[in-house]
Every structure is written in structure tokens, then in C-alpha cells.
Short mmCIF file of C-alpha atoms in Angstrom, two decimals:
data_model
loop_
_atom_site.label_atom_id
_atom_site.label_comp_id
_atom_site.label_asym_id
_atom_site.label_seq_id
_atom_site.Cartn_x
_atom_site.Cartn_y
_atom_site.Cartn_z
CA MET A 1 0.15 -1.39 31.22
CA ASP A 2 3.89 0.04 31.53
CA LEU A 3 4.65 2.98 29.74
CA ASN A 4 8.27 2.48 29.54
CA ASP A 5 7.89 -1.22 28.37
CA PRO A 6 8.63 -0.82 24.41
CA HIS A 7 6.35 -4.04 23.57
CA HIS A 8 3.55 -2.62 25.69
CA GLY A 9 3.30 0.67 25.44
CA PRO A 10 0.68 2.74 23.84
CA ILE A 11 2.60 3.28 20.47
CA ALA A 12 3.17 -0.33 20.35
CA ASP A 13 -0.64 -0.80 20.82
CA LEU A 14 -1.24 1.76 18.38
CA ILE A 15 0.79 0.20 15.93
CA ALA A 16 -0.48 -3.20 16.90
CA GLN A 17 -4.18 -1.60 15.86
CA ALA A 18 -3.02 -0.15 12.49
CA ARG A 19 -1.33 -3.86 11.82
CA ARG A 20 -5.00 -5.15 12.49
CA VAL A 21 -6.64 -2.56 10.26
CA SER A 22 -4.08 -3.19 7.58
CA ARG A 23 -4.88 -6.93 7.60
CA VAL A 24 -8.75 -6.23 7.72
CA TRP A 25 -8.46 -4.16 4.76
CA SER A 26 -6.30 -6.27 2.97
CA GLY A 27 -8.77 -8.95 3.25
CA LEU A 28 -11.27 -7.05 1.06
CA SER A 29 -9.16 -7.54 -1.93
CA SER A 30 -7.84 -11.13 -0.88
CA GLU A 31 -11.27 -12.65 -1.69
CA PRO A 32 -11.17 -16.09 -3.08
CA ASP A 33 -12.26 -14.77 -6.72
CA SER A 34 -9.82 -11.84 -6.40
CA VAL A 35 -7.55 -11.61 -9.36
CA MET A 36 -4.30 -10.26 -7.48
CA THR A 37 -3.22 -10.32 -3.81
CA SER A 38 -3.37 -7.07 -1.44
CA ALA A 39 0.72 -6.59 -2.11
CA GLU A 40 0.04 -6.48 -5.76
CA ARG A 41 -2.56 -4.20 -5.31
CA ASP A 42 -0.47 -1.79 -3.56
CA VAL A 43 1.94 -1.83 -6.20
CA LEU A 44 -0.82 -1.32 -8.88
CA ASP A 45 -2.30 1.56 -6.59
CA PHE A 46 1.38 3.13 -6.84
CA LEU A 47 1.18 2.59 -10.60
CA VAL A 48 -2.07 4.28 -11.10
CA PHE A 49 -2.01 7.03 -8.90
CA GLU A 50 1.49 8.19 -9.32
CA GLY A 51 2.52 7.00 -12.92
CA ALA A 52 5.29 4.59 -14.32
CA ALA A 53 7.98 4.21 -11.70
CA THR A 54 11.40 2.11 -11.42
CA VAL A 55 11.06 -0.78 -8.86
CA PRO A 56 13.83 0.98 -6.70
CA ASN A 57 11.47 3.82 -6.69
CA ILE A 58 8.44 2.38 -5.54
CA ALA A 59 10.34 0.32 -2.94
CA ARG A 60 11.70 3.42 -1.53
CA ASN A 61 8.20 5.00 -1.51
CA ARG A 62 6.48 2.15 0.06
CA GLY A 63 9.37 1.38 2.76
CA VAL A 64 10.03 -2.02 1.34
CA SER A 65 12.51 -3.93 -0.34
CA ARG A 66 13.14 -3.84 -4.25
CA GLN A 67 13.10 -7.68 -3.90
CA HIS A 68 9.88 -7.44 -2.41
CA ILE A 69 8.61 -4.93 -4.84
CA GLN A 70 10.09 -6.73 -7.79
CA LYS A 71 8.01 -10.36 -6.98
CA ARG A 72 5.38 -8.01 -7.04
CA ALA A 73 5.87 -6.25 -10.20
CA ASP A 74 6.74 -9.63 -12.15
CA ALA A 75 3.35 -11.28 -11.04
CA LEU A 76 1.53 -8.02 -12.01
CA VAL A 77 3.32 -8.25 -15.67
CA GLU A 78 2.63 -11.91 -15.87
CA LYS A 79 -1.32 -11.08 -15.04
CA GLY A 80 -1.36 -8.58 -17.57
CA PHE A 81 -1.56 -5.72 -15.36
CA ALA A 82 1.80 -4.01 -15.65
CA ASP A 83 4.22 -3.97 -18.20
CA PHE A 84 8.06 -2.72 -18.27
CA ALA A 85 9.17 0.15 -20.82
CA ASP A 86 12.56 1.65 -21.62
CA ASN A 87 13.10 4.25 -19.18
CA PRO A 88 15.20 7.31 -20.85
CA ALA A 89 16.61 8.52 -17.83
CA HIS A 90 18.19 4.88 -16.91
CA LYS A 91 19.25 2.33 -19.29
CA SER A 92 19.02 -0.54 -17.38
CA SER A 93 16.28 0.17 -14.88
CA LYS A 94 12.95 -0.36 -16.65
CA LEU A 95 9.60 1.63 -15.92
CA LEU A 96 7.02 -0.39 -14.80
CA GLU A 97 3.71 0.83 -15.88
CA ALA A 98 -0.01 -0.03 -15.46
CA THR A 99 -1.57 -1.31 -18.38
CA ILE A 100 -5.34 -0.98 -19.67
CA ALA A 101 -6.27 -4.41 -18.12
CA GLY A 102 -4.31 -3.38 -14.59
CA GLU A 103 -6.42 -0.05 -14.59
CA ARG A 104 -9.71 -2.07 -15.33
CA ALA A 105 -8.72 -4.50 -12.56
CA HIS A 106 -7.79 -1.31 -10.16
CA ALA A 107 -11.36 0.37 -10.96
CA THR A 108 -12.96 -3.22 -10.23
CA ALA A 109 -11.26 -3.76 -6.87
CA SER A 110 -11.85 0.12 -5.88
CA ARG A 111 -15.52 0.27 -6.99
CA GLY A 112 -15.83 -2.60 -4.01
CA GLU A 113 -13.55 -0.96 -1.76
CA ALA A 114 -15.79 2.22 -2.12
CA ASP A 115 -18.88 0.69 -1.16
CA VAL A 116 -17.48 -0.37 2.27
CA LEU A 117 -15.68 3.07 2.64
CA GLN A 118 -19.10 4.61 2.47
CA GLN A 119 -20.69 2.50 4.90
CA LEU A 120 -18.06 3.47 7.04
CA SER A 121 -17.99 7.24 6.50
CA GLY A 122 -21.19 7.66 8.59
CA LYS A 123 -19.53 5.61 11.48
CA ILE A 124 -16.57 7.59 12.24
CA ASP A 125 -16.37 11.13 13.35
CA PRO A 126 -14.48 13.41 10.89
CA LYS A 127 -12.50 14.83 13.46
CA ASP A 128 -11.44 11.40 14.57
CA ILE A 129 -10.07 10.52 11.21
CA ALA A 130 -8.53 13.59 10.91
CA THR A 131 -6.59 12.97 14.39
CA ALA A 132 -5.62 9.37 13.54
CA ARG A 133 -3.92 10.80 10.07
CA ALA A 134 -2.18 13.09 11.85
CA VAL A 135 -0.80 10.81 14.73
CA PHE A 136 0.08 8.22 11.96
CA THR A 137 1.95 11.06 9.83
CA THR A 138 4.08 11.88 12.61
CA LEU A 139 4.64 8.63 13.93
CA ALA A 140 5.51 7.61 10.20
CA LYS A 141 7.88 10.54 10.12
CA ALA A 142 9.33 9.48 13.55
CA ILE A 143 10.07 6.05 12.26
CA GLU A 144 11.88 7.45 9.04
CA GLN A 145 14.19 9.48 10.84
CA HIS A 146 14.92 6.96 13.56
CA GLU A 147 16.16 4.48 10.67
#
């Protein structure tokens, strides 16, 4: 492998493996009986863990376009998992917030994932997890600074 080739170097391979993990993980919430897509789930995760936010704020946090988040937000609202509320800080940019139904759907999906995480926890050395987390944190920061 030519380390100077940007398409086949170790960082490109690391990103490819991260994409693979993401696809497989996303597949857990994309079962045929799933009530939301993995992208919708990502937005709902944000709302449950971080609280109500504007679509542009969620997009900035997730590193995607506002339009991408707007589509997911609209789908969550249509499904009854989120709702738009007045934003006291900005008249035209409403806050997106999880509904009780959204919090329940999130909890149900999280229980299924918890089972998988429990099974995986004994198969991966905690030191390797810590190293991977540090590498991905550094990589994300470097990419953000490069933009």
C-alpha cells in the first residue's frame, strides 16, 4: 500500500472501516418493522440527549446540511416523534423537540441496541476502545480544521 496515495493510505482505510461500522450499526435500526430511519434516529438521539434545538444547530452539530436535517425533522414531526415549538431567542427559527412518543420510540430502539452493546463489550478490549475513540476524535478535529 502506497502511504502517499490519498485513496489507499491508512487514514482512508480507517475512514472506510468507520463507514462499514456505521452501515452495519445503522442496519440495526433499519429493520423492516423499524418505525424510523437511521438518519431520523440520529436527529432523535440529538433531541433526547441534548434537548430542543433549531434545525441549523442540529445540522452544525452533526456536520451535515440544514436541508438534510430539515427532511429528517419533518419526517419525525409527521410520525409524531418530534414537534416544532416557538423559539424565544429567534422568531423565525423554531425549536425542534422530542415528543413523549418520540422519547418512547427512542427508548425502545435503545433497549435493542443495549443488548448488542452488551454482547460486544466482552469481545473488545477496553484499551482498544479507548485508543479508537482517541483516534477518531483526533481525526474528526483534523478534518474539521481542514475544511
